[in-house]
XYZ file of C-alpha atoms in Angstrom:
250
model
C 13.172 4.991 7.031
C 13.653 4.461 3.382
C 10.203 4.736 1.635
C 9.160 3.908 -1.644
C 6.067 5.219 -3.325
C 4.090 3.476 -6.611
C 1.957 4.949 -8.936
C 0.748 2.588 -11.120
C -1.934 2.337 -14.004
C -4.978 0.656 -12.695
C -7.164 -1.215 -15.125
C -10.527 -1.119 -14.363
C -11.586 -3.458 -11.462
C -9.205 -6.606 -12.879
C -7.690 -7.656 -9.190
C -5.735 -10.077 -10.781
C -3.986 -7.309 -13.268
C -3.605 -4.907 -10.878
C -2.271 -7.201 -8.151
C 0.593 -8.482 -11.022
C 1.391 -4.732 -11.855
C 1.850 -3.833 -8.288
C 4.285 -6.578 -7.341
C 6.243 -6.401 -10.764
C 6.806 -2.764 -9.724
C 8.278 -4.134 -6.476
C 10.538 -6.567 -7.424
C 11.877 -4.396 -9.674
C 12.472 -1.764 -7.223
C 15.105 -1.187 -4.633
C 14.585 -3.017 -1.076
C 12.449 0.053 1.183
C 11.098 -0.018 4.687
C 8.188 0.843 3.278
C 5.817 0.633 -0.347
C 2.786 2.590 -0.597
C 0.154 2.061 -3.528
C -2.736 3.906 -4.661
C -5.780 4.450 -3.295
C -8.435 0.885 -4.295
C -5.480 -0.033 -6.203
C -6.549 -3.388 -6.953
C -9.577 -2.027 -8.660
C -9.998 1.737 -9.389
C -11.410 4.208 -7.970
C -15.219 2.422 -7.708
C -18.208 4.051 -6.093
C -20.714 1.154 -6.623
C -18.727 -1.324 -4.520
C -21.612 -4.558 -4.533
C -19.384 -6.177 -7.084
C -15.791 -4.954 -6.388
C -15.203 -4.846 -3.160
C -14.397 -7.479 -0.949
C -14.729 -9.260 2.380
C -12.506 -8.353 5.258
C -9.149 -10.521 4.320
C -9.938 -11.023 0.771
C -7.836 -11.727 -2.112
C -5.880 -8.007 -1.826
C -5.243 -8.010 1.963
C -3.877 -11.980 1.499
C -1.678 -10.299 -0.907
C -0.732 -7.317 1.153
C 0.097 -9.601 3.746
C 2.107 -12.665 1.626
C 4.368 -9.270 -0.160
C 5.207 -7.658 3.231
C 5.868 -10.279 4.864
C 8.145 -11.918 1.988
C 9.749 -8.732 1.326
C 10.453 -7.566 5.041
C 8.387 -4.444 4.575
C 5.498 -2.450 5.461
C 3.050 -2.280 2.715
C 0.400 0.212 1.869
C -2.350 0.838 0.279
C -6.722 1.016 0.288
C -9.285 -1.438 -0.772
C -12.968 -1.433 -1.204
C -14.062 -3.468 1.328
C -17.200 -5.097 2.772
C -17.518 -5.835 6.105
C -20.410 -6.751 7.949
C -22.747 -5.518 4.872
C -21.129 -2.251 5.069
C -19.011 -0.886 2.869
C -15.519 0.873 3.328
C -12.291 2.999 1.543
C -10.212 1.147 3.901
C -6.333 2.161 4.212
C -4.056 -0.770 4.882
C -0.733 -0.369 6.604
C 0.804 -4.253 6.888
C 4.157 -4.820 8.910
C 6.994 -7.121 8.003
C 5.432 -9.320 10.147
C 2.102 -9.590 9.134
C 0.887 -6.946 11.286
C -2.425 -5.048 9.989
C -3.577 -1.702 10.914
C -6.243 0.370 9.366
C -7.944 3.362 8.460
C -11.206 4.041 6.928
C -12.000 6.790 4.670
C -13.986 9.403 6.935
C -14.516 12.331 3.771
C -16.259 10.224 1.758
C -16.008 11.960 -2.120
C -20.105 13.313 -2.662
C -19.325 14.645 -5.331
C -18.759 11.639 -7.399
C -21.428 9.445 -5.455
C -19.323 7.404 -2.886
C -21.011 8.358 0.243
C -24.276 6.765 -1.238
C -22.734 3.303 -1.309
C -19.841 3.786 1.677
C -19.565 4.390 5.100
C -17.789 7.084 6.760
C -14.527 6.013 8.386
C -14.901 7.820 12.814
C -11.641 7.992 13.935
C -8.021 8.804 12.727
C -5.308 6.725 12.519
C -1.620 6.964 13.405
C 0.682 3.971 13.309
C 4.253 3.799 13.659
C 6.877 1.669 11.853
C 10.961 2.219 11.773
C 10.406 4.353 14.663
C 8.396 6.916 12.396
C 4.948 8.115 13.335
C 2.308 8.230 10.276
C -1.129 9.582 9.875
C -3.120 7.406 7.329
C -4.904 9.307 5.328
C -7.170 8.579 1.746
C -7.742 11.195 -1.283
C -11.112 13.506 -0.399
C -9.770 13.767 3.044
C -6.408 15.639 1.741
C -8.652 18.949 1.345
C -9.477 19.167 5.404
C -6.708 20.121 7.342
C -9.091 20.106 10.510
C -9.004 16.191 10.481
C -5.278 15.699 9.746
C -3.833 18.766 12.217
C -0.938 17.501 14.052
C -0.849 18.427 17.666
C 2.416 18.446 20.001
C 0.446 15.773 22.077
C 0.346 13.161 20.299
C 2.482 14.208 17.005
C 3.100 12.087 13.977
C 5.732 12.666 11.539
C 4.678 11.939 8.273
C 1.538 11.763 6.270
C 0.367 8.976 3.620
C -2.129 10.450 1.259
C -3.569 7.674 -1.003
C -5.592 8.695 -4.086
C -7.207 8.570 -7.737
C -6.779 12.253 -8.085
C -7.821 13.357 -11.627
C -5.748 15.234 -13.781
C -8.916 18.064 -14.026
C -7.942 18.955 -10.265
C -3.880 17.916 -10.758
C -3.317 21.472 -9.127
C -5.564 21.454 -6.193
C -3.411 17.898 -5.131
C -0.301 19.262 -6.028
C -0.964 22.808 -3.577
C -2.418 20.746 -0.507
C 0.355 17.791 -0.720
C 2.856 20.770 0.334
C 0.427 22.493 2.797
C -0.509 19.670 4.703
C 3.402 19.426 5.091
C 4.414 22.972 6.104
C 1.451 23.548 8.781
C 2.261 20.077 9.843
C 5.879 20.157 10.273
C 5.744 16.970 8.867
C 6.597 14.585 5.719
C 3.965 14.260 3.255
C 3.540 11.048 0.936
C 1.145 11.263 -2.058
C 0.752 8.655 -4.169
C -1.454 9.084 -6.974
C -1.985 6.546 -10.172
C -2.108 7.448 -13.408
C -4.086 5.896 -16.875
C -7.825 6.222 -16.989
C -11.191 4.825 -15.631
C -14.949 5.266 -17.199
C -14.978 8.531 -15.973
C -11.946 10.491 -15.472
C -7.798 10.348 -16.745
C -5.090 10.463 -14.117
C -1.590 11.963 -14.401
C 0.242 11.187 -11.369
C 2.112 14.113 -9.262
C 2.926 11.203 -6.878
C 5.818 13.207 -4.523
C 7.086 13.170 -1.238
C 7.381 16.485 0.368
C 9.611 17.374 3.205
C 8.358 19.452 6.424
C 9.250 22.859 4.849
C 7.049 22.181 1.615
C 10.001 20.787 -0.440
C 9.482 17.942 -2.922
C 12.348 15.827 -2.509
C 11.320 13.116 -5.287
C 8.504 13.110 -7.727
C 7.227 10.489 -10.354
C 7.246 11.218 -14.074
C 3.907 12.452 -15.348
C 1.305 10.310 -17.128
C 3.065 6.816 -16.796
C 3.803 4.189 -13.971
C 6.607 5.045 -11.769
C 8.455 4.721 -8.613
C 10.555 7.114 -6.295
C 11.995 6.627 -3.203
C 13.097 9.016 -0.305
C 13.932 9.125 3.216
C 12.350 10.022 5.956
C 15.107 12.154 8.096
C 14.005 11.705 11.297
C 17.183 13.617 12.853
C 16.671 16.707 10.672
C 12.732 16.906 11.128
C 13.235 16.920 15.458
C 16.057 19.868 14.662
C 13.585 21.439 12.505
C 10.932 21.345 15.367
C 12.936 22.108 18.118
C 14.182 25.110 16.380
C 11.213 26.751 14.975
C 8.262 25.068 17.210
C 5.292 25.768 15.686
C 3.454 22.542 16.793
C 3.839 23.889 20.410
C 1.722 26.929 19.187
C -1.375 25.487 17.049
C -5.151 25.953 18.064
């Protein structure tokens, strides 16, 4: 599975921008089984969500939706979203087809405020596309490896970590990204933006990491960028089968 990761300069809540930016950064690309954007990519990172976020099918997941199914790829990518009056960091994964699956946020980010506004996401979620398994996952929840442990029951092989990591903490993201992966035994994807927001400046460290804590491909620093890489599914069952740590985890 060829997969291509974005990090793109957000500007400040304008879906319209944002939603140009993103699928300029396509086109121009190579084709990919899969494109994965930031984390609220269509707006920044907002913790006040009564104006930015948007109903259940809104404007972003039409567009998620229209580009994957267009391009014959999986897209992506979170959204503030409403839904029912609450309010959600919800993860979109969209087939070729038109498919939706989802994952909400469940560590909301305290620290800056967005558990006052947003609800908690209960459950994980895995889905599986080109015959790859992936764990959805959304910035905060990057720093507890309880939630995201991979088990030999019911393993995945790769993990998407969306996020509007600030450059402040650059390190902390670019230490876990490869942890996550080695105690895993799994592919990591982080895709970070870059550019700024009222409060804090982003530099990137997109990468995607390989199952023995490897970065195989990383975006340039403080600019808009895309990498690709593959996801080896041949060489990560080898990998297992000769050193099986899964088999062995609490």
């Amino acid at each position: 599975m060829k997969v291509t990761l974005l990090q793109t300069d957000i500007c400040w809540t304008d879906v319209d921008e944002n939603l140009r930016r993103a699928e300029e950064m396509i086109n121009v690309a190579d084709d990919a089984d899969l494109f994965i954007l930031p984390e609220m990519f269509s707006t920044g990172f907002v913790t006040e969500p009564v104006a930015a976020a948007e109903p259940v099918g809104g404007k972003t997941m039409q567009w998620l939706k229209e580009t994957a199914v267009k391009k014959g790829c999986a897209l992506c990518g979170s959204v503030a979203v409403n839904d029912g009056g609450r309010f959600f960091n919800r993860l979109y994964f969209v087939k070729p087809d038109g498919t939706v699956n989802h994952y909400d946020k469940r560590h909301l980010f305290s620290y800056g405020g967005e558990h006052k506004h947003f609800t908690a996401g209960e459950k994980r979620a895995i889905v599986e596309h080109c015959g790859v398994k992936i764990l959805l996952q959304v910035c905060y929840d990057l720093r507890f490896p309880v939630f995201s442990r991979n088990n030999a029951a019911n393993p995945y092989d790769m993990i998407i970590y969306v996020a509007n990591w600030p450059e402040s903490r650059i390190d902390v993201w670019n230490t876990l990204l490869k942890a996550r992966a080695i105690e895993n035994q799994c592919y990591v994807a982080g895709v970070n933006r870059v550019g700024d927001d009222p409060v804090c400046h982003y530099s990137g460290g997109t990468a995607f990491i390989d199952p023995y804590g490897k970065i195989i491909a990383r975006c340039a620093d403080n600019q808009p960028d895309a990498i690709s890489a593959v996801v080896d599914m041949e060489r990560l069952m080898a990998f297992r089968k000769k050193f099986p740590v899964l088999q062995d985890a609490d």
